[in-house]
CSV table of C-alpha atoms in Angstrom, one decimal:
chain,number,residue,atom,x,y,z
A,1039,UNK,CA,189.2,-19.5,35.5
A,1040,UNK,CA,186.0,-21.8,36.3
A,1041,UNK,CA,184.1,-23.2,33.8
A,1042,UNK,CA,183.0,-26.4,32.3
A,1043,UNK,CA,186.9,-27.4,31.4
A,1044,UNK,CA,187.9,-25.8,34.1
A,1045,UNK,CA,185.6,-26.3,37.3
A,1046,UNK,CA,186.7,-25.3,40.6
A,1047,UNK,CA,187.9,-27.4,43.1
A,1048,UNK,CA,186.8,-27.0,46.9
A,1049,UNK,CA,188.4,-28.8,50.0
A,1050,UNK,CA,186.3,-31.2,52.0
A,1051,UNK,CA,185.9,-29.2,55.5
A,1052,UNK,CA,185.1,-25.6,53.3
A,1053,UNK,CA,182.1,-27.6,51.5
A,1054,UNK,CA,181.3,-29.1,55.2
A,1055,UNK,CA,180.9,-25.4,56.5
A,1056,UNK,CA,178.7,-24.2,53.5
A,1057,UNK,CA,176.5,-27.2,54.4
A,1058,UNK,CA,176.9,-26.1,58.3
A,1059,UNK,CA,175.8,-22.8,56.8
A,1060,UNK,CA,173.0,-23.5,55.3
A,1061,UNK,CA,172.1,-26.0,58.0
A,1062,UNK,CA,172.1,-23.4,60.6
A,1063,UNK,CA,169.4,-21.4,58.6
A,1064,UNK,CA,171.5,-18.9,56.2
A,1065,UNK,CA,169.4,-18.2,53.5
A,1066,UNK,CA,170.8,-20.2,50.0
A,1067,UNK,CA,171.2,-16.9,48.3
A,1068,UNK,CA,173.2,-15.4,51.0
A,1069,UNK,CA,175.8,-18.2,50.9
A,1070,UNK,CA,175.7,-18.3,47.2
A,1071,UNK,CA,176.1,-14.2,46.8
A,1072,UNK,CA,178.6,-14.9,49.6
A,1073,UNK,CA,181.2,-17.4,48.7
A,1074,UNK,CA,180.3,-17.2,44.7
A,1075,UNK,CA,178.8,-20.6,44.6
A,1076,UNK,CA,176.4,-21.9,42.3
A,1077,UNK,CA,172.5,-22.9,43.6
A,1078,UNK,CA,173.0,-26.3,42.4
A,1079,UNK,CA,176.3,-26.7,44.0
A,1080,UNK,CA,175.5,-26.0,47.0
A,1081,UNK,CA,172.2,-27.7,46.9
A,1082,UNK,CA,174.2,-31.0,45.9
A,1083,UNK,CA,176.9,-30.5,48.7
A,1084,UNK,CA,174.0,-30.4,51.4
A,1085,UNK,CA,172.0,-33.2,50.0
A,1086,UNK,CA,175.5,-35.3,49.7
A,1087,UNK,CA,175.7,-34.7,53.8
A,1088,UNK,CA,172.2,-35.4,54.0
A,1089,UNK,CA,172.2,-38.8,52.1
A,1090,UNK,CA,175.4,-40.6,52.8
A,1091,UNK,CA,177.7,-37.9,54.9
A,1092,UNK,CA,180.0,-37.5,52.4
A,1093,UNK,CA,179.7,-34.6,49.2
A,1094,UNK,CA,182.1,-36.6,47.0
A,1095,UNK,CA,180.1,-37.8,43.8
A,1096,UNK,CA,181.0,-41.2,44.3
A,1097,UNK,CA,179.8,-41.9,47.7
A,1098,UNK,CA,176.7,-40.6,46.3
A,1099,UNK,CA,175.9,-42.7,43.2
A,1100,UNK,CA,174.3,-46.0,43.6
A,1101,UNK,CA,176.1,-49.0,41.9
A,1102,UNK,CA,175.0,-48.7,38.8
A,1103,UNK,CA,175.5,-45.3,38.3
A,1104,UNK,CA,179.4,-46.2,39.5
A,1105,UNK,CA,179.3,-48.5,36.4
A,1106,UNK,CA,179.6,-46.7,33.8
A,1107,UNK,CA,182.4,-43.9,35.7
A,1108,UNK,CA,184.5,-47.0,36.2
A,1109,UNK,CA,184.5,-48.0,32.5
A,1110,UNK,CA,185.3,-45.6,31.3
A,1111,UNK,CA,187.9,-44.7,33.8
A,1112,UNK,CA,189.7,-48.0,32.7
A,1113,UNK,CA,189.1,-47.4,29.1
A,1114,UNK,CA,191.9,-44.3,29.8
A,1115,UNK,CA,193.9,-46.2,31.5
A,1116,UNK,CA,194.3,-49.0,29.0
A,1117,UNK,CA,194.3,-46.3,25.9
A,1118,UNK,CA,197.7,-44.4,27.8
A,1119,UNK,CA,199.1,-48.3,28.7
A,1120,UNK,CA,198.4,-49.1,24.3
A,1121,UNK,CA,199.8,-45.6,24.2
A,1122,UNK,CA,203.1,-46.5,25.8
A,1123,UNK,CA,203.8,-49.7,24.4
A,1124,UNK,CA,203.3,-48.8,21.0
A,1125,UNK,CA,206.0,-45.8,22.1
A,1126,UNK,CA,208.1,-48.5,23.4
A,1127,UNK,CA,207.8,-51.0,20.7
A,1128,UNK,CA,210.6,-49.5,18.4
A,1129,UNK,CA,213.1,-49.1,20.9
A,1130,UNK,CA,212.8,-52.8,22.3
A,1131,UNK,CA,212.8,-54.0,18.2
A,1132,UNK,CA,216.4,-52.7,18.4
A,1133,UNK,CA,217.9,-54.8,20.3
């Protein structure tokens, strides 16, 4: 089920043939009615290719925009490490 918790996950070469689609001249509503994607996700794949070669989010954000993905990307991190040790803490007091 797609959705916003749940959003669909496409390999790299099938979004590089939607771009080669599109590229080629097939009409955005075709492709979309087609393979059931959204306007704006395929209009994001092709600008991806178009602006860096690449449709992965991150080769597409400028550094700053990186920022904030990266904070709070770490933030997880170091909740789940707090997370663990505090899980942990009782059974090393034990010994």
């Amino acid at each position: 089920m797609a959705g916003p918790k749940h959003p669909r996950h496409y390999e790299e070469s099938f979004k590089r043939q939607i771009v080669q689609l599109y590229e080629n001249g097939k009409p955005a509503r075709e492709i979309k009615d087609e393979y059931d994607i959204s306007h704006s996700t395929l209009h994001r794949w092709v600008q991806g290719i178009r602006d860096s070669g690449s449709t992965k989010a991150a080769d597409n954000r400028t550094p700053e925009q990186n920022e904030p993905v990266e904070l709070r990307r770490r933030d997880g991190q170091l909740e789940m490490e707090v997370d663990v040790s505090e899980q942990a803490a009782p059974v090393f007091a034990r010994k």
